Amino acid sequence: MQTRKETTSDSYLGLTWSERARCGLLGAVLDPADLGGRKNAYIDVLHKSALAGVLGKRHFQRALDFGCGTGRFLGFLAERSQEVVAVDRTPEMMDIARSTFPMPQDRFVLSRESKLPFPDGSFDIVLSVYVISCAPQDHFGLLAGELKRVCASGGLVVLIEQLDHDRSLTPSTYAEAFSGLPAFEQLVARPIRAGSSRFVRVAKSKWVPQALRSAIAGLEISKMARASFAPQTSGYWDYLVMARKSTGQRNAAV
């Protein structure tokens, strides 16, 4: 398995993000090797089900999809937000996102800068999926800091990232990302999917109807909520974290 030291800002697991963009809406941001698409479709359903479960009926004014990739979460965020902004560093990914979800072009922001091009406190929900855990290890703190900076007072930062001992990604890695100032309260921190599980294998079967994916995903989310990522745990797990920014933080005008 590739370690985080071998990862660069423009590549992951041997492919550049530009190359990954050729793998389709889900293959580009999930598993490019899933040629049949069943595994990726299941993961997409599971991620959205897990997010819907923790967000409940909350509605937001401004949402940021950080590292939007091909834009698979833009529709999800639009259903819960007045305005959605998508930011990514890869032009080919951004082109797919633009064609995937119709919204004003100025809300698609291509940026390769280390600092996000938004004022402090610009968004009351910031979503990041498979961005921090796919970045070089020395970028982790910088990325987390920017997510916290652009989050509004009382707003949420929501992550779906990964746990993986081979890449030094543990629950404490993400807890530490929200420590210090500005103050954040961690509301949710739990695994939602095992990288290799019987649920994935069932969902990939050609005999399982697409309509059952949500039910299978719900079962895995429920099972994983009771699981513990132990020192001897092998492979990677998907991990959902939701934290709220203290209302004592001042925000810049937006």
XYZ file of C-alpha atoms in Angstrom:
254
model
C 0.000 0.000 0.000
C 1.226 3.497 -0.775
C 2.169 5.547 2.266
C 1.257 9.160 2.803
C 4.916 10.147 2.232
C 4.637 8.829 -1.316
C 1.523 10.894 -1.980
C 1.794 14.290 -3.660
C -0.760 17.077 -3.998
C -1.363 16.053 -7.618
C -1.310 12.253 -7.353
C -2.598 9.416 -5.224
C -1.900 5.679 -5.411
C 0.089 5.961 -8.616
C -2.328 8.100 -10.626
C -2.466 11.853 -11.002
C -5.811 13.503 -10.332
C -5.872 14.541 -14.002
C -5.540 10.888 -14.990
C -8.194 9.894 -12.503
C -10.611 12.364 -14.086
C -10.779 10.000 -17.075
C -12.298 7.282 -14.891
C -15.786 8.731 -14.726
C -17.909 10.518 -12.145
C -17.325 7.995 -9.340
C -14.236 6.127 -10.535
C -12.258 9.360 -10.566
C -12.767 10.016 -6.860
C -13.345 6.521 -5.466
C -11.873 3.336 -6.980
C -10.617 3.691 -10.588
C -10.245 -0.110 -10.775
C -13.970 -0.668 -10.261
C -14.750 -1.038 -13.944
C -18.238 -2.416 -13.354
C -19.103 0.515 -11.121
C -21.039 -1.471 -8.512
C -18.564 -0.934 -5.679
C -18.307 2.809 -6.328
C -22.076 3.190 -6.597
C -22.436 1.476 -3.216
C -19.801 3.668 -1.563
C -21.472 6.785 -2.953
C -24.840 5.727 -1.531
C -23.274 4.849 1.821
C -21.440 8.190 2.127
C -24.590 10.177 1.378
C -26.670 8.041 3.735
C -24.158 8.582 6.547
C -24.093 12.329 5.927
C -27.871 12.559 5.823
C -28.008 10.679 9.110
C -25.776 13.111 11.000
C -27.101 16.309 9.395
C -30.752 15.464 9.920
C -33.071 18.314 8.937
C -30.453 21.051 9.231
C -30.509 23.671 6.480
C -27.604 25.991 5.683
C -27.108 29.376 4.105
C -23.726 28.797 2.440
C -22.003 25.456 1.875
C -18.478 24.690 0.680
C -17.535 21.429 -1.013
C -13.786 21.420 -0.375
C -11.961 19.284 -2.942
C -15.207 18.743 -4.833
C -13.604 16.449 -7.429
C -16.250 15.457 -9.963
C -19.013 17.127 -7.966
C -20.786 14.067 -6.611
C -21.894 15.915 -3.439
C -23.072 19.152 -5.052
C -26.655 17.991 -5.443
C -26.659 16.667 -1.874
C -25.479 20.030 -0.531
C -27.840 22.012 -2.766
C -30.820 20.205 -1.234
C -29.733 21.503 2.181
C -28.229 24.915 1.380
C -29.213 28.220 -0.157
C -25.868 28.530 -1.922
C -23.160 25.984 -2.708
C -19.546 26.746 -3.652
C -17.224 24.079 -5.061
C -13.442 24.322 -4.934
C -10.832 21.973 -6.420
C -7.237 22.150 -7.630
C -7.540 19.943 -10.735
C -8.986 21.516 -13.931
C -10.127 18.182 -15.361
C -12.042 17.359 -12.204
C -13.617 20.801 -12.153
C -14.736 20.411 -15.766
C -16.636 17.248 -14.823
C -18.155 18.963 -11.777
C -19.400 21.823 -13.956
C -21.079 19.388 -16.314
C -22.421 17.260 -13.454
C -24.311 19.929 -11.563
C -25.848 23.119 -13.006
C -25.086 26.163 -10.893
C -23.591 29.619 -11.577
C -20.075 29.340 -12.964
C -18.638 31.735 -10.395
C -19.430 29.171 -7.694
C -16.902 26.761 -9.205
C -13.529 27.882 -7.903
C -10.318 26.417 -9.301
C -7.552 27.079 -6.806
C -4.107 25.598 -6.295
C -3.140 27.963 -3.481
C -2.466 26.673 0.015
C -4.866 29.287 1.398
C -8.477 29.090 0.282
C -9.650 32.202 -1.603
C -12.456 32.973 0.866
C -12.702 35.311 3.873
C -12.777 33.941 7.407
C -16.155 32.533 8.401
C -17.551 32.387 4.860
C -19.530 29.134 5.144
C -21.819 27.597 7.743
C -21.072 24.084 6.519
C -17.761 22.910 5.090
C -17.657 19.387 3.636
C -14.443 17.519 2.884
C -14.487 13.950 1.551
C -11.296 11.965 0.854
C -9.174 15.121 0.713
C -7.133 15.327 3.904
C -6.440 11.582 4.061
C -5.289 11.599 0.411
C -2.965 14.577 0.842
C 0.742 14.495 1.740
C 1.282 14.086 5.473
C 2.895 17.498 5.913
C -0.208 19.196 4.411
C -2.646 17.768 6.938
C -2.456 20.605 9.461
C -2.609 23.292 6.790
C -5.705 21.804 5.152
C -7.510 21.322 8.452
C -6.616 24.879 9.454
C -8.147 26.297 6.292
C -11.355 24.322 6.763
C -11.648 25.701 10.279
C -10.827 29.249 9.169
C -13.542 29.515 6.508
C -16.172 27.903 8.759
C -18.583 30.433 10.253
C -19.192 30.851 13.964
C -21.612 28.123 14.978
C -21.043 26.367 11.649
C -20.079 22.772 10.920
C -17.034 21.103 9.427
C -17.912 17.614 8.219
C -15.299 15.115 7.072
C -15.461 11.696 5.504
C -11.854 10.573 5.537
C -10.024 7.350 6.320
C -8.471 5.457 9.195
C -5.420 3.454 8.217
C -2.487 2.461 10.416
C -0.246 2.132 7.349
C -0.689 5.880 6.740
C -0.710 6.914 10.421
C -4.394 7.869 10.211
C -6.181 7.171 13.494
C -9.138 8.721 15.347
C -6.695 10.880 17.305
C -5.364 12.283 14.023
C -8.720 13.925 13.357
C -9.404 14.839 16.985
C -6.113 16.734 17.049
C -7.075 18.543 13.847
C -9.881 20.271 15.768
C -7.881 21.009 18.901
C -6.557 24.453 19.775
C -7.953 27.693 18.401
C -10.461 28.360 16.998
C -12.452 26.208 19.396
C -14.415 23.317 17.904
C -16.744 20.857 19.586
C -16.592 17.391 18.069
C -20.199 16.239 17.670
C -19.691 12.990 15.749
C -16.636 10.777 15.260
C -17.306 7.244 14.091
C -16.364 4.719 11.411
C -18.962 4.154 8.700
C -17.402 1.579 6.359
C -14.677 -1.052 6.307
C -12.519 -0.992 3.196
C -13.087 -4.687 2.623
C -16.267 -6.056 4.131
C -19.035 -8.516 3.384
C -21.363 -5.556 2.785
C -19.182 -4.343 -0.080
C -18.998 -7.848 -1.497
C -22.775 -8.234 -1.345
C -23.399 -4.822 -2.909
C -20.992 -5.648 -5.770
C -22.866 -8.822 -6.687
C -24.688 -8.630 -9.985
C -27.544 -10.526 -8.339
C -28.255 -7.719 -5.860
C -30.738 -5.111 -7.177
C -29.616 -1.474 -7.130
C -32.649 -0.644 -5.019
C -31.131 -2.601 -2.116
C -27.940 -0.541 -1.915
C -29.409 1.947 0.558
C -30.582 -0.847 2.850
C -27.196 -2.586 2.708
C -25.446 0.722 3.380
C -27.696 1.346 6.374
C -26.789 -2.023 7.829
C -23.062 -1.385 7.425
C -23.287 2.121 8.911
C -25.165 0.706 11.907
C -22.679 -2.125 12.383
C -19.626 0.120 12.047
C -20.994 2.636 14.570
C -20.325 -0.016 17.222
C -16.872 -0.961 15.891
C -13.563 0.099 17.384
C -10.469 0.919 15.337
C -7.898 -0.984 17.378
C -4.085 -0.949 17.113
C -4.217 -4.326 15.370
C -6.927 -3.330 12.862
C -5.725 -3.918 9.315
C -6.792 -2.165 6.134
C -8.574 1.144 5.919
C -11.920 2.286 7.272
C -14.039 5.255 6.215
C -14.476 7.655 9.125
C -17.032 10.425 9.583
C -16.263 13.446 11.759
C -18.557 16.408 12.398
C -17.419 19.358 14.505
C -19.061 22.683 15.352
C -17.202 25.977 15.606
C -17.639 27.895 18.824
C -20.067 30.810 18.585
C -17.470 32.929 20.327
C -15.449 33.202 17.111
C -15.815 36.394 15.104
C -16.440 36.144 11.355
C -15.466 38.405 8.511
C -18.272 39.936 6.464
C -19.305 37.776 3.519
